[in-house]
Structure formats: structure tokens, C-alpha cells
mmCIF file of C-alpha atoms in Angstrom:
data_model
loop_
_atom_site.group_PDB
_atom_site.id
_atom_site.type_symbol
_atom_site.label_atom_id
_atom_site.label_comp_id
_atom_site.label_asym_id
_atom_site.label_seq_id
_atom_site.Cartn_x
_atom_site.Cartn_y
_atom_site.Cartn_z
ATOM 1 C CA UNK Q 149 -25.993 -20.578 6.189
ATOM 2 C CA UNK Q 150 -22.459 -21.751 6.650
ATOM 3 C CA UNK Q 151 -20.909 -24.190 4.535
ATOM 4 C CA UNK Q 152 -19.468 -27.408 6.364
ATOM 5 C CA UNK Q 153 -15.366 -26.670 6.554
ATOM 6 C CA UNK Q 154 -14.625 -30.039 5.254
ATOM 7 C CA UNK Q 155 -16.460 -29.260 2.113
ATOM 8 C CA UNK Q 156 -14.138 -26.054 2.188
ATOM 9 C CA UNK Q 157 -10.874 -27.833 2.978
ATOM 10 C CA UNK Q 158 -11.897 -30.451 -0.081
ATOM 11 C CA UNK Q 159 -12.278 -27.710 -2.688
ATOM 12 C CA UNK Q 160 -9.378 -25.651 -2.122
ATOM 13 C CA UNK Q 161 -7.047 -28.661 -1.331
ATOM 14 C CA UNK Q 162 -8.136 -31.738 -2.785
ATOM 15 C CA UNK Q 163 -9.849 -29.994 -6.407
ATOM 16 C CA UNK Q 164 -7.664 -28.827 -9.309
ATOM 17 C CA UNK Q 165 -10.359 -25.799 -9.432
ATOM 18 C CA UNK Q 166 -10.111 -24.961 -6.032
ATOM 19 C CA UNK Q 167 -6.547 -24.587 -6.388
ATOM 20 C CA UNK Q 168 -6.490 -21.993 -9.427
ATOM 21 C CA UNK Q 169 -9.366 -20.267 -7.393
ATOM 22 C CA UNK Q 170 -6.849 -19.986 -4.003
ATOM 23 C CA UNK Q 171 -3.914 -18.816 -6.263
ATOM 24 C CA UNK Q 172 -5.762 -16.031 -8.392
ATOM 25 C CA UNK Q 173 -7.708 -14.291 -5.049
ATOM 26 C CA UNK Q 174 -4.274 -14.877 -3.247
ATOM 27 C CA UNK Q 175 -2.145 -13.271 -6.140
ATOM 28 C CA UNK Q 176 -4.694 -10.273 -6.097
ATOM 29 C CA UNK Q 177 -4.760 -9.889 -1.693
ATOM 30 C CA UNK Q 178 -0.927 -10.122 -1.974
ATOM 31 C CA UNK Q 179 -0.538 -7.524 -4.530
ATOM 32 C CA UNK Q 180 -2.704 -5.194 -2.322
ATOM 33 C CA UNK Q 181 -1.186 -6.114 1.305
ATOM 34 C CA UNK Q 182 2.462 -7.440 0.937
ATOM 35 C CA UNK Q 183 3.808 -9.488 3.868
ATOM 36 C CA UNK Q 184 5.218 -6.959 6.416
ATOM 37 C CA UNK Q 185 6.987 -7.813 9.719
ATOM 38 C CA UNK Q 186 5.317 -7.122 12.933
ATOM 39 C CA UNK Q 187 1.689 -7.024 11.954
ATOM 40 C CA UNK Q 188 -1.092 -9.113 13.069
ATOM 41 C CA UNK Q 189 -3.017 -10.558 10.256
ATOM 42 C CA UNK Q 190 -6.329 -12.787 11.117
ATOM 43 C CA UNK Q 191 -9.004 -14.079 8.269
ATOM 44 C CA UNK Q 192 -12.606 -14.715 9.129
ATOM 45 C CA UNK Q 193 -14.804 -17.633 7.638
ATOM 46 C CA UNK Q 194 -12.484 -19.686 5.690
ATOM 47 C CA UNK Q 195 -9.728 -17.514 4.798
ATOM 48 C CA UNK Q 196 -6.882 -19.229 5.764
ATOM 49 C CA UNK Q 197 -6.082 -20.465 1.868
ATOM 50 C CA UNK Q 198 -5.148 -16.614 1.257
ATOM 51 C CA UNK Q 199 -3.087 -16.566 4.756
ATOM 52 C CA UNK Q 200 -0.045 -18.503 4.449
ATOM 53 C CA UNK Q 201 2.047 -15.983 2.404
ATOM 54 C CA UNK Q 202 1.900 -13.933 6.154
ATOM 55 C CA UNK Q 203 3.225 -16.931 8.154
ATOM 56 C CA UNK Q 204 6.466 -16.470 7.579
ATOM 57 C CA UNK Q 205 6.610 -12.195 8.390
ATOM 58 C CA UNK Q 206 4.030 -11.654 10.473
ATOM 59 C CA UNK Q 207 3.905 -11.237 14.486
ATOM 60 C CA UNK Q 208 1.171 -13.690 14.572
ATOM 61 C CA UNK Q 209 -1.319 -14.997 11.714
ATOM 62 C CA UNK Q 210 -4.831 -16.096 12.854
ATOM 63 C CA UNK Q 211 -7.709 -18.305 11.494
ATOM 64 C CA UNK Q 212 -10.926 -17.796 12.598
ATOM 65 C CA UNK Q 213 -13.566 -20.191 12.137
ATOM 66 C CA UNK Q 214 -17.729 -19.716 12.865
ATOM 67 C CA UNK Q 215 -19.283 -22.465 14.962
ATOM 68 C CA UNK Q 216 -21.791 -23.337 12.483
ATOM 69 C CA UNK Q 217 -18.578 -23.868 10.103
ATOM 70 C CA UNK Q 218 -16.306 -25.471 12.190
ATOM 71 C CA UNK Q 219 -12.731 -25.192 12.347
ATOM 72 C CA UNK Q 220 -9.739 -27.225 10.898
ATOM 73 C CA UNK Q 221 -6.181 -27.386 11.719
ATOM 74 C CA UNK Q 222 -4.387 -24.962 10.078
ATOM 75 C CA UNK Q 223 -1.850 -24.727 8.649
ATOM 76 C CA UNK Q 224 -0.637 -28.673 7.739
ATOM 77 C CA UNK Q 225 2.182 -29.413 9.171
ATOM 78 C CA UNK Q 226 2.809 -26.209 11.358
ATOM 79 C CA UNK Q 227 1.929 -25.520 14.667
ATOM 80 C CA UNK Q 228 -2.048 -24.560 14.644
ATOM 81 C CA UNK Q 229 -3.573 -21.209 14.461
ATOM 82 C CA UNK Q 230 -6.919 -21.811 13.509
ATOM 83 C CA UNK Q 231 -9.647 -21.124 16.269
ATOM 84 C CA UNK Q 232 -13.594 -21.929 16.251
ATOM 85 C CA UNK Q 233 -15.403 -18.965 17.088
ATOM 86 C CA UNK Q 234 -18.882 -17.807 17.618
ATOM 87 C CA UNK Q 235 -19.864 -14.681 15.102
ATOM 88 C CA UNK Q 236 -20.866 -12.671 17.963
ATOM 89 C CA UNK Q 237 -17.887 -12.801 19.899
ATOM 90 C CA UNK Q 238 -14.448 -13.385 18.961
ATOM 91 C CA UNK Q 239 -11.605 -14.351 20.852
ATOM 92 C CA UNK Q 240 -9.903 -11.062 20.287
ATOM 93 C CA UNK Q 241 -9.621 -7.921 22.486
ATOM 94 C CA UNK Q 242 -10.414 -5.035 20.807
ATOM 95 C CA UNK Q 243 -7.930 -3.045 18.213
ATOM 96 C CA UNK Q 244 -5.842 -5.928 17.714
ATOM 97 C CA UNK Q 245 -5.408 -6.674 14.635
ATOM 98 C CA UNK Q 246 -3.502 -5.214 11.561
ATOM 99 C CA UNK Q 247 -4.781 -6.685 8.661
ATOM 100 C CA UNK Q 248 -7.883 -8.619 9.016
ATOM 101 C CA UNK Q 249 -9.437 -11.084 5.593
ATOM 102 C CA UNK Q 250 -13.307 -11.755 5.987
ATOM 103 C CA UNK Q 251 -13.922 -15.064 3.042
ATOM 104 C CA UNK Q 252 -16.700 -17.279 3.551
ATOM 105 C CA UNK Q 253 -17.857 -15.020 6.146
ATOM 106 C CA UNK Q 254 -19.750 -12.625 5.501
ATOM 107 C CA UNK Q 255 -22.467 -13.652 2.715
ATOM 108 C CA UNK Q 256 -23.062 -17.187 4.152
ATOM 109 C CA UNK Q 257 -23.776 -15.464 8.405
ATOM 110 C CA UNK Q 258 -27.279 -15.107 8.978
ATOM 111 C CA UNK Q 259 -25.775 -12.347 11.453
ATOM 112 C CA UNK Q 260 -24.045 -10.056 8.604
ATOM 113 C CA UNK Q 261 -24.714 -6.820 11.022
ATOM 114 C CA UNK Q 262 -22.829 -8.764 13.984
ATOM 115 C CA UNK Q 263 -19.893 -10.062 11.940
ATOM 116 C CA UNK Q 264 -18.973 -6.475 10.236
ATOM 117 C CA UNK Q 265 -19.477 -5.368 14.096
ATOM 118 C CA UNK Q 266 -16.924 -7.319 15.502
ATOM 119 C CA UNK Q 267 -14.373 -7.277 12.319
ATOM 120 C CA UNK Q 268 -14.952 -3.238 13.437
ATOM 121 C CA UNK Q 269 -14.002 -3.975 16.801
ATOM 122 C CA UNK Q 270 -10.824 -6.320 16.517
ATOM 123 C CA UNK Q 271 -9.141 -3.759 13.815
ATOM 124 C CA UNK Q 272 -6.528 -1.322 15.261
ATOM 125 C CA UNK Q 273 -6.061 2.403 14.545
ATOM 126 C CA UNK Q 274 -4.934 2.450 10.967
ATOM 127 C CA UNK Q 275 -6.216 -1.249 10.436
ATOM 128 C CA UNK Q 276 -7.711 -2.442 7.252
ATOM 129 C CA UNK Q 277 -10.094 -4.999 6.501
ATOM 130 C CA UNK Q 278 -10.343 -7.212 3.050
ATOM 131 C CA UNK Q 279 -14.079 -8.378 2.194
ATOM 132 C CA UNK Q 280 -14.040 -11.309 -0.745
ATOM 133 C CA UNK Q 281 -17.762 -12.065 -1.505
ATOM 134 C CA UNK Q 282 -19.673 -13.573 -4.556
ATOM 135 C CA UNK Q 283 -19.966 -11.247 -7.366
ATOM 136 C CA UNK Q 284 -23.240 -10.771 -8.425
ATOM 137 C CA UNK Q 285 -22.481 -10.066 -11.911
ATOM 138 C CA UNK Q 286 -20.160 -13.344 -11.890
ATOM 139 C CA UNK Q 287 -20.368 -16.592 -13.334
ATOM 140 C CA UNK Q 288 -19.260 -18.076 -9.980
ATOM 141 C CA UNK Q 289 -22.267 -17.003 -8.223
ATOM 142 C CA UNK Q 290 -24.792 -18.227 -10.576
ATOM 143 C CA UNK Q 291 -24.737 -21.976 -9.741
ATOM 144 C CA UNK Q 292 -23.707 -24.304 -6.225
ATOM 145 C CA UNK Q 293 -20.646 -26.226 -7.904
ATOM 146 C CA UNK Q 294 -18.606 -24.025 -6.132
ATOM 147 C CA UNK Q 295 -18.378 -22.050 -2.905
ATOM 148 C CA UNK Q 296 -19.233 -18.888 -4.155
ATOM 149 C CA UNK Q 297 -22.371 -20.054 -5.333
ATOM 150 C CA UNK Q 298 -23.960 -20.211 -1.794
ATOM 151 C CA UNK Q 299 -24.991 -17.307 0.081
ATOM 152 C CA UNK Q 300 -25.946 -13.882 -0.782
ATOM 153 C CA UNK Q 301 -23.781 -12.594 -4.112
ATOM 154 C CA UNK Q 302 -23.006 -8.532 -3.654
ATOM 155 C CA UNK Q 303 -23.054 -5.797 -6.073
ATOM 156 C CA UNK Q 304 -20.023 -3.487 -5.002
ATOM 157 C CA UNK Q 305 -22.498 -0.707 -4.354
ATOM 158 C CA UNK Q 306 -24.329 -3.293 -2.089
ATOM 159 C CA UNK Q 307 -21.113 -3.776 0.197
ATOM 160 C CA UNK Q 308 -19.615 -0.335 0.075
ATOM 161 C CA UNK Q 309 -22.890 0.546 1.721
ATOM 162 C CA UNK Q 310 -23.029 -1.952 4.475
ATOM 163 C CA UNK Q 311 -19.872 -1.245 5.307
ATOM 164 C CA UNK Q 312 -20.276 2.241 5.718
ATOM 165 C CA UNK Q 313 -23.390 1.446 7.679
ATOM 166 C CA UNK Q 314 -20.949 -0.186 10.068
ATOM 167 C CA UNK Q 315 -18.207 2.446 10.274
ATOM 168 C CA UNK Q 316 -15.719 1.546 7.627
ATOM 169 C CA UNK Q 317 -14.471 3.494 4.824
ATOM 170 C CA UNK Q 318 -14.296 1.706 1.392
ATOM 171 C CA UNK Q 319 -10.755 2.282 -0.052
ATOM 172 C CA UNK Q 320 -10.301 0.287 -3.232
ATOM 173 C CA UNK Q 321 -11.934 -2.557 -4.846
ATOM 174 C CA UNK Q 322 -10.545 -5.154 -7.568
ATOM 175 C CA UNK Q 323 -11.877 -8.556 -8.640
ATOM 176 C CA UNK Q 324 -10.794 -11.753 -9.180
ATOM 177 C CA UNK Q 325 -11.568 -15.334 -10.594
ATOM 178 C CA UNK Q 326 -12.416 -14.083 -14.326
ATOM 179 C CA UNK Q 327 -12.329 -17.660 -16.016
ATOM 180 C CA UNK Q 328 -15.630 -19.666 -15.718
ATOM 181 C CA UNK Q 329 -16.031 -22.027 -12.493
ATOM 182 C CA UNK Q 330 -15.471 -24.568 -14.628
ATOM 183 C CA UNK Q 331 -13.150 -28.041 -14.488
ATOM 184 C CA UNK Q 332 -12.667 -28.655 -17.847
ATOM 185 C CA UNK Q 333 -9.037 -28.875 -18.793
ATOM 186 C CA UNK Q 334 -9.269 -26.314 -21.264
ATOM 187 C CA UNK Q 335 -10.419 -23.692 -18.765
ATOM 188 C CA UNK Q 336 -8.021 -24.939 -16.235
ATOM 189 C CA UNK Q 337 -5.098 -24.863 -18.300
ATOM 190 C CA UNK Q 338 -5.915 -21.049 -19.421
ATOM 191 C CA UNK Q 339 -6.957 -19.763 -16.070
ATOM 192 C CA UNK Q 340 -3.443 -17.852 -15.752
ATOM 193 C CA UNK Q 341 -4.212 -15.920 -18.743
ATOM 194 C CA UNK Q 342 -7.936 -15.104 -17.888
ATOM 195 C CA UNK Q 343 -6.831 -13.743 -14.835
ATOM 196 C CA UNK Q 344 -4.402 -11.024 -16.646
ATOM 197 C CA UNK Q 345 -7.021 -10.521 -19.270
ATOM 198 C CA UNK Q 346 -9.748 -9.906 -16.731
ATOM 199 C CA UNK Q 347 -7.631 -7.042 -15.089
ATOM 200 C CA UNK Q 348 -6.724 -5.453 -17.823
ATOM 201 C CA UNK Q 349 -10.314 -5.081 -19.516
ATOM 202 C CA UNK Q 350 -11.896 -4.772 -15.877
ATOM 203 C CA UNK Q 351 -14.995 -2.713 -16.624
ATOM 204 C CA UNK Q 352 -16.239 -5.474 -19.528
ATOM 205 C CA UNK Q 353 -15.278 -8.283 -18.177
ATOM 206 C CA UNK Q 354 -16.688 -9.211 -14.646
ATOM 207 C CA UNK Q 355 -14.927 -11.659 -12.020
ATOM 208 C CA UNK Q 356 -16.158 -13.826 -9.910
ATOM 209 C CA UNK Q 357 -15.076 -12.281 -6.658
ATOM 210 C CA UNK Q 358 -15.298 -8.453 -5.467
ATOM 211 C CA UNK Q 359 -12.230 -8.077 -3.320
ATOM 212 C CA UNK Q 360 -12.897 -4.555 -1.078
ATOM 213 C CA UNK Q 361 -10.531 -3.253 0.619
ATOM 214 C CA UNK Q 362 -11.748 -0.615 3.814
ATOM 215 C CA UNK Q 363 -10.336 1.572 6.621
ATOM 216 C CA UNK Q 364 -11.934 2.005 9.938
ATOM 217 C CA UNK Q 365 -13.539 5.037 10.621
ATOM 218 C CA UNK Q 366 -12.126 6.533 13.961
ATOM 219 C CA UNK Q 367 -13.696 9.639 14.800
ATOM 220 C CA UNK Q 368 -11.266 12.786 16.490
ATOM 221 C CA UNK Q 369 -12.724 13.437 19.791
ATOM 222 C CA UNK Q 370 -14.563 16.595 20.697
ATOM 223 C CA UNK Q 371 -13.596 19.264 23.057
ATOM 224 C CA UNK Q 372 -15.438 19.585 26.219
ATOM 225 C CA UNK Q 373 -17.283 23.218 26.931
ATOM 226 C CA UNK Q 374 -19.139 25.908 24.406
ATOM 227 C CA UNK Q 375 -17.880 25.589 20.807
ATOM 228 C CA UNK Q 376 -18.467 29.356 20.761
ATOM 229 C CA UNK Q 377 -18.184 32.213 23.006
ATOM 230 C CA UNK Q 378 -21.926 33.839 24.488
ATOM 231 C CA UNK Q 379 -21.694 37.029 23.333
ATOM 232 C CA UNK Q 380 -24.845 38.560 25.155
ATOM 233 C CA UNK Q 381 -24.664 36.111 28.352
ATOM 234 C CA UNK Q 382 -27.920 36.351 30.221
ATOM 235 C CA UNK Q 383 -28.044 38.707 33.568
ATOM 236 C CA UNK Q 384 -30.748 36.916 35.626
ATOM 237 C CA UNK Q 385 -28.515 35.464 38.085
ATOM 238 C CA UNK Q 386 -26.752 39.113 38.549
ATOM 239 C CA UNK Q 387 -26.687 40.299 41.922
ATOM 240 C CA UNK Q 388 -27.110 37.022 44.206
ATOM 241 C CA UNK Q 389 -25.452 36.852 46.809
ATOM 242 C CA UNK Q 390 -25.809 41.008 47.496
ATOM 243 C CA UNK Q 391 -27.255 42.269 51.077
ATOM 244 C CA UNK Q 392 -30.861 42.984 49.702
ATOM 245 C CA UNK Q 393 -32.560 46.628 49.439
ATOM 246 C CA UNK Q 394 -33.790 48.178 52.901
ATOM 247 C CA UNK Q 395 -37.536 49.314 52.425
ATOM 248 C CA UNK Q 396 -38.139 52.674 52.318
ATOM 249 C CA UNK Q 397 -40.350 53.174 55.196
ATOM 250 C CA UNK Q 398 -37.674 51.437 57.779
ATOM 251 C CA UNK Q 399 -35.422 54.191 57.469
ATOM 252 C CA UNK Q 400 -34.801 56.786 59.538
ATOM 253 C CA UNK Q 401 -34.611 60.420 58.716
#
């Protein structure tokens, strides 16, 4: 189930962890998907933390929020772009967005097959889609002091397959939030230089966060007719429309 948005908005505003957590899964999104102009960037769930590097570039940036959630104002101070939404249906037509940001989203919706349906649907030829979910591996999944512990946690092999169950094509993957969900000072204060540990020695060290980056799949249509030409074409049909045969004993001598 969803968690309540004001639970959401206290941790990665009003908590000294939630803030290192915001900066080191928005360091690693920006480093994949710097701000461009024109594009049309929208985050699903409660994304918006990892969203406001795009306000500035972006044709439009938008926040959308599930019902069971509910939504916030976002961002402070700004005119709003945050919009409660059901999972089934968004407010979007379809192919219109560049760059879409599923957090909170996906491993809390009882509807996981809908969501990835629609993030399908709203993405535009050449679109790409970021999903941050609990690791499974990860200390951050492993208790409920933190967002991440609620929901289903993934194994990467665990979301590269739904989402190629659902038409997208995995690109790249990294991970993020490598020092323990923890608010001691210590781990606070050193949370910079977990981070750049953690990506260095990857493969031994496991984050909190899988970060997945994937392409939608659009298919090149086929070409109408016979893929090949009938070399022995059947004759049955040869002859119709010919003045039939005169039996033999009708004519005359």
C-alpha cells in the first residue's frame, strides 16, 4: 500500500536523513539524464524531490501523485505542478512525455501491472523511463524507519523482467544510498563519502536503491500482403469465367 504523502514530504524535507537520501538518488538521476531544454519530464509516486533540477530547462515538469497517496503542492514557493492521479489512468495523453521518474510508485501499488502500463503509454518515441525501488540486498529495505522499507524490495533481475513483461527495454542500472539508513551523526556526516565509495566498489558493496534506467519498445510495422512470392500458385480457379464445353452428342456433323 501507499504511504501517506505527508509522511513523504516530512522525511525528505523536515529529516536530516531524508535530505542526504534526496541528494545522493538526485546526484545519481542527474548524472544519467542532465537537464535539457524542451523536454517533458513527469515523476510518478513521490518523485518530485529528484525533479527540481528540470524546473528551470524543461518545457514542462510534472508531479504525479496516486489517490491512495495523495498529492502536495509542489514545488514551495513556485507555481504548482503536482497532480493527484488514479494509477489506472493518468492525466496524460499518450506519448507525451520525455523523461518520465517512477519513486514511491511502483513497489508500494497493489496495481504494479497497471502502473508500468500506463508509464508505457505516456512515454514518447525515444522516451525513457527511471524506476528507483528498494534494493533487496540493501540495508534500507530491511526495516520501516524509512521509506524504502515499505513495499516490495526488487532484485534487479526481478525488475528487468517485469519490465520487459510490459514492453520496455532495460538500458542501464546503478544504485544509490550506500551508507546505512541510519541518523546518527557519524553516518550522516560521512554519507558524501559512502556514496563515492559505494560506486566505485559497486559489485561488493550493495545500495539501498536500484536506479533502472529503460527504453520503450516500439515495434516497426509490418508490410501488408505475402512476405514471399507463391511459387507453384494453385490452378483450381483457372478457367472461370470461359463459355463451357458443348456436349458431344449436340453437335452436328
Amino acid at each position: 500500500m501507499h504511504l501517506d504523502v505527508l509522511d513523504l514530504r516530512n522525511f525528505y524535507y523536515r529529516t536530516q536523513l531524508g535530505r542526504v537520501a534526496q541528494r545522493a538518488i538526485r546526484d545519481q538521476l542527474v548524472a544519467m539524464w542532465p537537464p535539457m531544454a524542451g523536454q517533458t519530464v513527469a515523476g510518478f509516486g513521490f518523485a518530485v524531490p529528484l525533479l527540481r533540477p528540470y524546473l528551470p530547462e524543461a518545457r514542462r515538469v510534472i508531479g504525479l501523485m496516486p489517490g491512495p497517496q495523495g498529492v502536495m503542492p509542489w514545488p514551495a514557493g513556485m507555481e504548482n505542478v503536482s497532480v493527484l492521479c488514479e494509477e489506472t489512468a493518468w492525466p496524460l495523453s499518450t506519448g507525451f512525455v520525455d523523461r518520465l521518474v517512477l519513486m514511491h510508485g511502483l513497489e508500494t501499488s497493489e496495481q504494479p501491472s497497471v502502473v508500468l502500463e500506463e508509464a508505457h503509454r505516456v512515454l514518447g518515441p525515444g522516451g525513457k523511463a527511471l524506476f528507483v525501488v528498494p534494493n533487496r540486498s540493501g540495508l534500507w529495505a530491511r526495516g520501516d524507519g524509512t521509506p524504502f522499507g515499505f513495499g516490495r524490495p526488487y532484485s534487479l533481475g526481478q525488475l528487468e523482467a517485469q519490465l520487459r513483461r510490459h514492453g520496455f527495454t532495460p538500458e542501464r542500472h546503478v544504485a544509490a544510498l550506500y551508507a546505512p539508513p541510519s541518523s546518527q551523526r557519524f553516518w550522516l556526516r560521512t554519507a558524501a563519502f559512502w556514496e563515492r565509495a559505494g560506486r566505485r566498489f559497486a559489485p561488493w558493496i550493495a545500495g539501498g536503491v536500484l536506479m533502472i534506467e529503460a527504453s520503450k519498445q516500439v515495434y516497426a510495422p509490418t508490410r501488408g500482403g505475402l512476405g514471399a512470392v507463391v511459387r507453384k500458385p494453385l490452378k483450381v480457379l483457372e478457367g472461370i469465367g470461359q463459355g463451357a464445353p458443348e456436349p458431344a452428342l449436340n453437335r452436328r456433323p
